XYZ file of C-alpha atoms in Angstrom:
655
model
C -53.471 3.562 -30.141
C -50.203 3.401 -28.880
C -51.946 2.802 -25.207
C -53.582 0.097 -26.670
C -51.022 -1.721 -28.549
C -48.708 -1.098 -24.957
C -51.993 -2.510 -22.895
C -52.121 -5.743 -25.309
C -48.475 -6.834 -25.293
C -48.001 -6.688 -21.492
C -44.994 -4.868 -21.889
C -42.986 -1.414 -22.494
C -45.723 1.335 -22.561
C -44.542 3.564 -25.549
C -45.722 6.486 -25.603
C -44.441 10.061 -26.152
C -43.766 10.761 -22.671
C -41.351 7.583 -22.195
C -39.750 8.828 -25.358
C -39.345 11.947 -24.336
C -38.025 10.993 -21.049
C -35.500 8.353 -23.006
C -33.600 11.114 -24.804
C -33.652 13.390 -21.399
C -31.719 11.049 -19.371
C -29.426 10.407 -22.305
C -27.904 13.853 -22.021
C -27.863 13.804 -18.516
C -25.392 12.290 -16.035
C -23.992 9.832 -18.441
C -21.033 6.979 -18.535
C -18.611 9.803 -19.243
C -19.481 11.606 -15.300
C -19.764 8.196 -13.728
C -16.156 7.346 -15.227
C -14.862 10.694 -13.549
C -16.657 9.719 -10.342
C -15.042 6.902 -10.119
C -11.711 7.505 -11.392
C -11.829 9.898 -8.483
C -12.878 7.543 -5.928
C -10.346 5.252 -7.228
C -7.626 7.827 -7.095
C -8.523 8.707 -3.419
C -8.643 5.524 -2.039
C -4.997 4.588 -3.497
C -3.485 7.888 -2.467
C -4.902 6.980 1.456
C -3.851 3.594 0.691
C -0.633 4.241 -0.392
C 0.073 7.181 2.326
C -0.201 4.366 4.567
C 2.359 2.546 3.457
C 4.523 4.923 3.174
C 4.200 5.756 7.258
C 5.549 2.312 7.609
C 9.157 3.335 9.179
C 7.514 6.343 10.595
C 4.768 4.329 12.795
C 6.987 1.783 13.927
C 9.621 4.307 15.211
C 7.114 6.509 17.169
C 5.241 4.251 18.497
C 8.698 1.417 18.569
C 6.765 -1.569 17.130
C 7.622 -3.956 15.225
C 7.321 -4.827 11.016
C 4.822 -7.418 12.824
C 2.492 -5.424 14.274
C 2.494 -2.966 11.182
C 1.774 -6.067 9.306
C -1.678 -6.794 11.354
C -2.133 -2.472 11.649
C -1.517 -2.905 7.294
C -4.410 -6.117 6.704
C -7.036 -4.686 9.120
C -8.373 -2.675 6.225
C -8.941 -6.231 4.526
C -10.501 -7.601 7.372
C -13.116 -4.472 7.124
C -13.754 -6.011 3.233
C -14.640 -9.227 4.563
C -17.082 -7.617 6.600
C -18.915 -6.655 3.725
C -17.636 -7.528 0.484
C -20.045 -10.136 -0.298
C -23.591 -8.811 0.163
C -22.188 -5.402 -0.792
C -21.683 -6.947 -4.466
C -24.267 -9.300 -4.084
C -27.121 -6.994 -2.894
C -25.740 -3.434 -3.929
C -25.498 -4.591 -7.496
C -29.314 -5.023 -7.588
C -29.476 -1.809 -5.775
C -28.563 2.550 -6.396
C -24.802 1.416 -6.624
C -23.957 4.798 -7.437
C -25.403 6.057 -4.097
C -23.641 3.271 -2.154
C -19.695 4.022 -3.585
C -20.799 7.526 -2.029
C -21.749 6.207 1.575
C -18.330 4.405 0.931
C -16.034 7.291 0.426
C -18.110 8.912 2.989
C -16.819 5.711 5.097
C -13.428 5.627 4.093
C -12.968 9.631 4.365
C -13.516 9.269 8.497
C -11.539 6.190 8.879
C -8.127 8.113 7.486
C -9.138 11.356 9.641
C -9.313 8.036 12.557
C -5.982 7.022 11.756
C -3.839 10.117 12.642
C -5.980 10.529 16.154
C -2.709 8.352 17.529
C -0.888 11.771 17.590
C -2.679 13.614 19.509
C -3.819 11.857 22.064
C 0.121 11.037 22.587
C 2.745 12.793 24.062
C 5.457 14.325 22.282
C 8.026 11.987 20.533
C 11.347 11.301 22.925
C 14.433 10.896 20.548
C 16.419 7.922 21.952
C 20.010 9.160 22.594
C 23.192 9.175 24.899
C 23.365 13.066 24.918
C 21.422 14.359 28.534
C 23.064 17.688 29.037
C 21.656 20.947 27.623
C 22.349 20.898 23.991
C 23.441 24.033 24.157
C 26.502 23.864 26.198
C 29.399 23.913 23.880
C 31.811 21.657 26.422
C 31.500 20.168 29.596
C 29.635 17.265 28.159
C 30.906 13.743 29.069
C 29.955 10.654 27.069
C 31.415 8.892 29.737
C 30.019 7.984 32.676
C 32.405 6.637 34.933
C 31.001 6.426 38.682
C 28.318 2.832 38.972
C 25.749 5.928 40.591
C 25.544 7.970 36.779
C 25.312 4.483 35.213
C 22.392 3.128 37.079
C 20.308 6.564 36.934
C 21.734 7.316 33.165
C 23.278 4.919 31.499
C 20.920 2.194 31.517
C 18.370 4.662 31.101
C 15.903 0.611 29.665
C 14.089 -0.238 32.397
C 13.613 -3.660 32.263
C 10.450 -2.926 35.032
C 8.420 -0.269 33.219
C 5.700 2.020 35.724
C 1.919 0.565 35.030
C 0.444 1.955 31.606
C 3.230 3.822 30.532
C 3.566 0.490 27.230
C 0.004 0.867 26.785
C 0.078 4.348 26.457
C 2.238 4.697 23.586
C 1.393 1.239 21.981
C -1.749 -0.082 22.741
C -4.020 2.619 22.536
C -2.609 3.998 18.952
C -3.451 -0.186 17.683
C -6.660 0.132 18.364
C -7.215 3.186 16.332
C -4.758 2.390 13.469
C -6.843 -0.777 13.571
C -10.187 0.763 13.689
C -9.233 3.200 11.059
C -8.468 0.782 8.684
C -11.139 -1.086 9.410
C -13.180 1.685 8.445
C -11.221 2.836 5.331
C -12.145 -1.078 4.148
C -15.500 -0.894 4.647
C -16.113 2.030 2.851
C -13.386 0.970 -0.034
C -15.389 -2.263 -0.285
C -18.359 -0.803 -3.195
C -15.938 0.817 -5.189
C -14.171 -1.986 -7.151
C -16.410 -4.698 -7.820
C -19.900 -2.632 -8.383
C -18.099 0.593 -10.142
C -16.116 -1.502 -12.519
C -19.920 -3.716 -12.715
C -22.147 -0.100 -13.815
C -18.993 0.459 -16.415
C -19.509 -3.219 -18.079
C -23.123 -2.981 -18.014
C -23.335 0.157 -19.863
C -20.712 1.172 -22.079
C -20.321 -0.312 -26.268
C -18.198 -3.928 -25.881
C -15.565 -2.220 -27.765
C -14.749 0.436 -25.719
C -15.103 -1.240 -22.067
C -11.620 -2.559 -21.711
C -10.238 0.805 -22.348
C -12.555 2.152 -19.597
C -11.049 -0.015 -17.285
C -8.060 0.681 -18.145
C -8.396 4.044 -17.431
C -9.768 3.575 -13.970
C -7.278 1.270 -12.980
C -4.576 3.860 -14.821
C -6.028 7.038 -13.309
C -6.217 4.267 -9.444
C -2.360 3.826 -9.927
C -1.274 7.345 -10.213
C -3.250 8.442 -6.579
C 0.272 6.210 -5.033
C 2.286 8.715 -7.005
C 0.607 11.476 -5.235
C 0.441 9.035 -2.221
C 4.098 8.666 -1.663
C 4.954 11.831 -2.493
C 2.900 13.054 0.580
C 4.745 10.648 2.447
C 7.931 11.788 1.466
C 7.229 15.531 2.011
C 5.287 14.678 5.281
C 8.532 12.226 6.113
C 10.687 15.601 5.783
C 8.569 17.469 8.120
C 9.307 16.287 12.237
C 6.730 14.846 13.645
C 6.292 17.521 16.981
C 6.786 20.456 14.059
C 5.375 23.643 15.572
C 6.031 21.801 19.667
C 9.623 21.221 19.200
C 12.512 23.827 18.821
C 14.520 22.483 15.586
C 17.286 24.029 16.299
C 17.187 21.126 19.636
C 17.035 18.376 17.109
C 19.831 16.284 16.980
C 18.918 13.989 14.319
C 18.286 14.747 10.379
C 15.557 12.883 8.461
C 18.087 9.465 7.835
C 18.715 9.020 10.729
C 16.885 4.978 11.970
C 15.323 7.397 14.446
C 13.679 10.208 12.737
C 9.991 10.190 12.642
C 8.546 12.957 10.304
C 5.005 14.168 10.497
C 2.376 11.400 9.408
C -0.057 11.937 10.988
C -0.158 15.471 8.118
C -0.754 13.510 5.606
C -4.152 10.928 7.247
C -5.811 14.742 7.419
C -5.598 15.670 4.196
C -6.247 11.869 2.515
C -9.485 12.389 4.648
C -10.633 15.756 3.030
C -9.788 14.678 -0.240
C -11.295 10.787 0.448
C -14.743 13.096 1.580
C -14.896 15.347 -1.845
C -15.164 11.972 -3.925
C -18.251 11.293 -2.122
C -21.017 14.256 -3.593
C -20.376 12.971 -7.191
C -22.029 9.570 -6.873
C -24.801 11.061 -4.330
C -26.416 13.034 -7.524
C -26.183 10.373 -10.426
C -29.143 8.207 -11.578
C -29.381 3.968 -10.805
C -28.961 3.122 -14.069
C -27.590 4.580 -17.187
C -28.925 4.304 -20.916
C -28.504 0.135 -22.234
C -25.676 0.736 -25.403
C -27.539 -1.224 -28.554
C -25.039 -4.172 -29.441
C -26.135 -4.832 -25.351
C -29.600 -5.442 -26.710
C -30.989 -8.065 -24.278
C -32.337 -11.223 -26.770
C -36.031 -11.604 -24.946
C -36.883 -8.331 -25.824
C -40.543 -8.440 -27.601
C -40.925 -7.346 -30.996
C -42.823 -4.547 -30.529
C -39.754 -3.613 -28.707
C -37.405 -4.639 -30.844
C -39.358 -2.638 -33.534
C -39.120 0.540 -31.325
C -35.964 0.324 -31.380
C -35.420 -0.188 -35.261
C -37.679 2.813 -35.853
C -35.431 4.498 -33.607
C -32.872 5.494 -35.820
C -31.832 8.363 -33.968
C -31.658 7.385 -30.526
C -28.522 5.179 -29.612
C -29.581 3.772 -26.220
C -32.280 2.212 -24.571
C -33.657 1.590 -21.011
C -34.030 -1.481 -18.972
C -37.340 -0.907 -17.155
C -36.743 -0.273 -13.750
C -38.084 -2.868 -10.695
C -38.456 -2.704 -7.481
C -35.949 -4.255 -5.062
C -37.313 -6.938 -3.946
C -34.580 -8.011 -0.953
C -36.696 -11.178 0.326
C -36.128 -12.793 -3.595
C -32.576 -11.994 -3.829
C -31.452 -13.647 -0.256
C -33.344 -16.855 -1.773
C -31.317 -16.844 -4.869
C -28.254 -15.713 -2.971
C -26.334 -19.261 -2.452
C -27.874 -20.855 -5.334
C -26.040 -18.240 -7.363
C -23.273 -18.512 -5.417
C -23.397 -22.503 -5.733
C -23.141 -21.431 -9.940
C -20.391 -18.992 -10.114
C -18.183 -21.181 -7.449
C -19.344 -24.064 -9.787
C -16.633 -23.002 -12.877
C -13.428 -24.831 -13.243
C -12.010 -21.699 -14.748
C -13.962 -18.572 -12.076
C -11.503 -21.058 -9.728
C -7.823 -21.073 -11.063
C -8.333 -17.801 -12.031
C -8.748 -17.243 -8.256
C -5.596 -19.183 -7.001
C -3.620 -17.088 -10.323
C -4.607 -14.171 -8.707
C -4.486 -15.165 -4.828
C -0.533 -16.476 -5.433
C 0.275 -13.072 -7.673
C -0.954 -10.996 -4.916
C 0.821 -12.446 -2.075
C 4.299 -11.259 -3.697
C 2.449 -8.088 -4.987
C 1.699 -6.826 -1.499
C 3.873 -8.164 0.283
C 6.643 -5.656 -2.192
C 4.803 -3.018 -2.037
C 4.172 -2.313 1.534
C 8.023 -3.385 2.182
C 9.994 -2.034 -0.402
C 10.441 1.479 0.844
C 11.400 0.248 3.922
C 13.486 -2.533 1.923
C 14.805 0.477 0.141
C 15.701 2.869 3.256
C 17.468 -0.093 5.155
C 19.711 -2.174 2.513
C 20.801 1.039 0.348
C 20.739 3.336 3.019
C 18.772 6.119 1.736
C 16.025 8.155 4.221
C 12.478 8.108 4.218
C 11.505 10.681 2.443
C 13.895 9.392 -0.868
C 12.202 6.016 -0.157
C 8.949 7.316 -1.018
C 10.179 9.465 -3.393
C 11.400 7.353 -5.478
C 8.424 4.899 -5.328
C 6.187 7.897 -6.022
C 7.659 8.726 -8.826
C 9.640 6.429 -10.504
C 8.449 2.853 -9.873
C 3.942 3.510 -9.649
C 4.372 5.527 -12.816
C 5.891 2.321 -14.489
C 3.097 0.392 -12.841
C 0.267 2.921 -14.385
C 1.750 3.164 -17.937
C 1.727 -0.652 -17.586
C -1.733 -1.207 -17.278
C -3.042 1.937 -20.126
C -1.300 -0.048 -22.264
C -2.017 -3.279 -21.775
C -5.857 -1.631 -22.032
C -4.594 0.168 -25.500
C -3.081 -3.462 -26.654
C -6.424 -5.166 -26.121
C -8.655 -2.286 -28.486
C -5.992 -2.025 -30.754
C -5.745 -5.644 -31.915
C -9.262 -6.802 -30.371
C -7.342 -9.471 -28.737
C -10.555 -12.330 -27.038
C -10.671 -14.005 -23.961
C -7.674 -16.223 -25.020
C -5.332 -13.576 -26.694
C -5.766 -11.942 -23.321
C -4.809 -14.526 -21.182
C -1.689 -15.932 -23.184
C -0.537 -11.544 -23.552
C -1.264 -12.172 -19.870
C 1.145 -15.260 -19.266
C 3.523 -13.662 -21.581
C 4.111 -10.295 -19.595
C 4.260 -12.328 -16.539
C 6.828 -15.147 -17.408
C 8.845 -11.720 -18.488
C 8.534 -9.972 -15.465
C 10.011 -13.068 -13.335
C 12.786 -13.562 -15.799
C 13.560 -10.042 -14.921
C 13.569 -10.433 -11.496
C 15.914 -13.059 -11.164
C 18.563 -9.881 -11.338
C 17.796 -8.800 -8.186
C 19.615 -11.553 -6.556
C 22.938 -9.647 -8.054
C 21.867 -6.596 -6.436
C 22.800 -7.081 -3.178
C 25.337 -4.789 -0.809
C 27.500 -5.263 1.790
C 25.993 -5.428 5.827
C 27.479 -1.778 7.227
C 30.218 -1.465 9.656
C 29.243 -1.189 13.141
C 31.102 -2.266 15.515
C 29.952 -5.075 18.304
C 26.764 -5.646 15.394
C 28.529 -6.185 12.063
C 32.031 -6.015 12.616
C 34.600 -6.447 16.081
C 35.805 -3.125 17.225
C 39.265 -4.207 15.757
C 37.328 -4.132 11.872
C 36.784 -8.209 11.404
C 34.001 -8.190 9.861
C 31.032 -11.449 10.350
C 30.295 -10.877 14.496
C 27.342 -12.079 15.665
C 25.239 -10.019 17.414
C 25.065 -9.945 21.170
C 24.903 -7.271 23.629
C 27.979 -8.326 25.426
C 29.635 -8.028 21.667
C 29.122 -4.445 22.521
C 31.652 -3.562 25.045
C 35.507 -4.221 24.716
C 38.667 -2.694 26.687
C 38.835 0.235 25.007
C 35.310 1.348 26.534
C 35.484 -0.894 29.581
C 36.316 2.064 31.597
C 33.153 3.912 31.207
C 29.530 2.305 32.476
C 28.239 2.760 28.750
C 24.403 1.046 28.434
C 24.363 -2.038 25.627
C 20.580 -0.585 25.199
C 21.300 3.034 23.466
C 21.140 3.733 19.986
C 22.424 6.975 19.260
C 25.015 6.478 16.441
C 28.398 8.091 15.820
C 30.762 7.823 12.672
C 34.420 7.212 13.699
C 36.817 8.763 11.159
C 37.883 4.736 10.185
C 34.341 4.612 8.680
C 33.390 2.263 10.941
C 29.800 3.005 12.857
C 29.643 2.923 16.979
C 26.228 2.522 18.630
C 26.317 5.076 21.100
C 29.387 7.940 21.745
C 29.662 6.407 25.214
C 31.057 2.438 23.645
C 32.841 4.884 21.028
C 35.304 5.641 24.141
C 35.067 9.075 24.063
C 35.531 11.234 26.898
C 35.093 14.410 25.793
C 33.194 17.124 22.932
C 32.382 19.902 21.461
C 29.892 21.804 19.728
C 26.210 21.676 19.833
C 22.800 19.706 18.721
C 23.982 18.447 15.302
C 26.936 19.139 15.223
C 28.705 18.242 17.785
C 31.722 16.256 17.767
C 32.749 13.671 20.149
C 37.116 13.940 21.194
C 39.629 11.424 22.057
C 37.566 7.998 20.885
C 39.846 4.945 22.551
C 38.113 3.031 20.430
C 38.941 4.278 16.961
C 43.033 3.388 17.808
C 41.944 -0.155 17.173
C 41.874 0.677 13.731
C 43.233 3.714 12.783
C 47.087 3.213 11.715
C 47.930 6.628 11.993
C 46.623 8.388 15.214
C 44.857 11.859 15.044
C 41.949 13.629 16.537
C 40.107 10.338 17.313
C 36.581 11.654 16.766
C 33.126 11.078 15.913
C 30.059 13.013 14.216
C 26.420 12.268 15.028
C 25.035 10.091 12.894
C 25.791 6.880 10.706
C 28.616 6.196 8.461
C 27.317 6.458 4.568
C 27.443 3.947 2.412
C 30.391 2.295 0.560
C 31.038 3.393 -3.268
C 30.391 0.219 -4.444
C 26.687 0.404 -3.011
C 25.513 3.912 -4.167
C 26.963 2.636 -7.475
C 24.663 -0.870 -7.685
C 21.318 1.499 -6.936
C 20.526 3.327 -9.468
C 20.621 0.116 -11.892
C 18.553 -1.712 -8.624
C 16.153 1.340 -9.904
C 16.296 1.134 -13.777
C 15.266 -3.300 -12.947
C 12.956 -2.470 -10.909
C 10.561 0.428 -13.075
C 11.843 -1.994 -16.221
C 10.131 -5.352 -14.028
C 7.348 -3.507 -13.125
C 6.323 -2.008 -16.528
C 6.331 -5.435 -18.269
C 3.932 -7.036 -15.651
C 1.711 -4.724 -15.746
C 0.874 -4.960 -19.304
C -0.622 -8.065 -18.659
C -3.209 -6.791 -15.582
C -6.133 -4.879 -17.833
C -5.909 -8.040 -19.751
C -6.295 -10.458 -16.685
C -8.747 -8.038 -15.509
C -10.473 -8.264 -18.771
C -10.352 -12.421 -18.439
C -11.802 -12.615 -15.330
C -15.311 -10.359 -16.718
C -15.661 -11.760 -19.973
C -16.721 -15.641 -19.418
C -18.487 -14.998 -16.137
C -22.611 -14.802 -16.665
C -23.634 -10.952 -17.561
C -25.850 -12.043 -14.041
C -22.481 -13.173 -12.143
C -20.724 -10.450 -13.085
C -20.535 -8.009 -9.309
C -21.097 -11.705 -7.524
C -17.908 -12.907 -9.091
C -15.610 -9.466 -8.712
C -16.774 -9.324 -4.730
C -15.232 -13.212 -4.521
C -12.743 -12.280 -6.322
C -12.015 -9.266 -4.032
C -12.635 -11.845 -1.299
C -10.168 -14.769 -2.020
C -7.631 -12.158 -2.697
C -8.438 -10.000 0.371
C -8.360 -13.125 2.989
C -6.073 -15.334 1.203
C -3.064 -12.648 0.233
C -3.631 -9.217 2.027
C -4.355 -9.925 5.662
C -1.450 -12.599 5.816
C 1.021 -11.319 3.829
C 2.217 -8.073 5.160
C 1.860 -9.669 8.517
C 4.468 -12.624 7.394
C 6.716 -10.018 5.350
C 7.138 -8.584 8.881
C 7.527 -11.087 10.598
C 10.425 -11.646 8.387
C 12.038 -8.874 8.244
C 12.280 -8.872 12.011
C 14.172 -12.203 12.204
C 16.683 -10.283 10.090
C 16.488 -7.378 12.386
C 20.253 -6.888 14.462
C 19.630 -4.202 16.941
C 16.857 -4.049 18.535
C 15.378 -0.518 20.347
C 14.224 0.060 23.221
C 11.098 1.836 24.600
C 11.567 5.462 27.027
C 9.169 3.004 29.229
C 11.063 -0.532 28.838
C 10.522 -3.340 26.662
C 11.391 -3.649 22.857
C 10.850 -1.394 20.649
C 11.020 -0.933 16.711
C 14.423 -2.371 15.171
C 17.466 0.393 14.534
C 19.870 -1.964 12.210
C 19.035 -4.878 10.022
C 20.926 -7.395 8.437
C 20.764 -6.716 5.212
C 22.417 -9.654 3.441
C 19.734 -11.546 5.204
C 17.631 -8.547 4.245
C 17.927 -8.759 0.578
C 17.470 -12.489 -0.769
C 13.712 -11.958 -1.703
C 11.111 -14.909 -1.019
C 10.344 -16.886 -3.988
C 8.921 -15.094 -6.367
C 5.869 -16.164 -7.924
C 5.806 -14.826 -12.031
C 6.475 -18.045 -13.104
C 3.574 -19.795 -11.043
C 1.255 -17.441 -12.098
C 2.055 -17.796 -15.659
C 1.783 -21.073 -15.663
C -2.106 -20.942 -14.312
C -2.702 -18.040 -16.889
C -1.363 -20.866 -19.451
C -3.291 -24.149 -17.365
C -6.646 -21.340 -16.823
C -5.942 -20.899 -21.388
C -5.522 -24.451 -22.070
C -9.653 -25.071 -20.145
C -10.659 -21.913 -21.409
C -10.054 -23.949 -25.191
C -11.159 -27.879 -23.923
C -14.257 -26.143 -22.624
C -14.628 -24.382 -25.851
C -16.338 -21.379 -23.013
C -15.649 -18.742 -25.455
């Protein structure tokens, strides 16, 4: 009787085997399993991405490259996304989404491993230093070479004509490996967000979807916490650990030439990412559909089946084999329908402007803390991981809770995002009052007599006090004098003798100190830059507190803003909308932002280092006064666009 009715209607076969199959499937891999797997994958992706950003200064110093080139490497991740995002978002939604995500995780892990390769194919890191004698010697080291022959062979170490292939080995090959590895990471990461979020929204009850998405985003924010902590740990370990006698290393982690074991973190992140691919491979293509998402096109017999089965909380859509030709044929009309929505276009403008500011800040904020407040790379990464990122995670999660508790609709979500963005913008204005003065470096930011405001040129490093020494103006081996002024090298400080060894080495009889010291003393300098002034140290905690508060407030609108996107789009356009949204933000924010932010930062460099084989290397000291002036904050523009979006939604009565 059941079979006959089924054939008459041409719909579901409502026999006992189908019922038992539905009950069986509803008890096995379900939405919570997928939610946990997606959270793990988002965590791993965020961990490796944030770790890459934590190694920026390490890579600059290790391979003597500028922030501009590092921005190109960082932007290559988005290039990988651009290659496949549109096709993955559209075709992937109609195929086996969990398995596509699994393949993506494998590609991410291979790309992460590839990014560690430059360490194993390049030579040992050679520190730029003026100390050329054995560090085990306690005396007889003259930092002030006099003869021109010695000067030509030792003092002016950087050569204008590098040997053939020298620069290529240290920089070009590294860029190729890092660029390709980051592209693979970008390709592998592509399906996680659009396919994962749409999968959850398809099979979750409407009242829980926002909370589930908030949970995934919260855990993905926790990933950078561990990424920056991993970066902090690796930054403390010397790059050539195991191959170098640490007693002979004359620099500390706070030195501008220190390079940590950046490669170690990539190996760890690659292993974790590879593990995330396993659970997705065993998840089904589809999950039970919630009753509140029952398709209105169901036949009366299908509706009666659901009505007569009160104990079943879910139903299944019959799976049909994918028709790739038909999907390709429908792609262009579907894309036109999506881009014809003015609300969607305005939302894209919102996120593009917002992401430019966000990506530039996240990429270079640890470096800003290092340069502006004189903190080590390890401490800067630790603070990002333990203070700033948790505030963002808490804000994202709190936004999801607010959405659920107050049952905010689309209009409510838009207004909430508007308010948090505007408040965050107003708070960011206080950063203008939290600047520090430039460190005192003789011949760079101050004259040898202590007058501030010197415009740096290489000839300004030379003075009468060091004229008797054949010093090089290209070396950067900073020493701190008793007068509180940093000198670019012991030679440029006019020192004539030394004592001690390694990190405990002290240079004596430094004639340049006499120009600023009232009472003549030992005229000694010690290795490393002079510490920052007390007033800068006092400002730093306030900077951290304001940074945490503004990050929390702005991130409160993150989840409501994301839900706003997936709610005003038709269900059949949801995956494509998420994919195009990701595509636009990657292309117009993810790729250019690190590059032009890096180029702007390079313009504030006061003293460039030089490669061992010749040519300009990494920057050693920046003009912190210029570095601290923030670019135009986009919080206000973001708020105005969100308000415009709300107005369009209200006028068209879309909801």
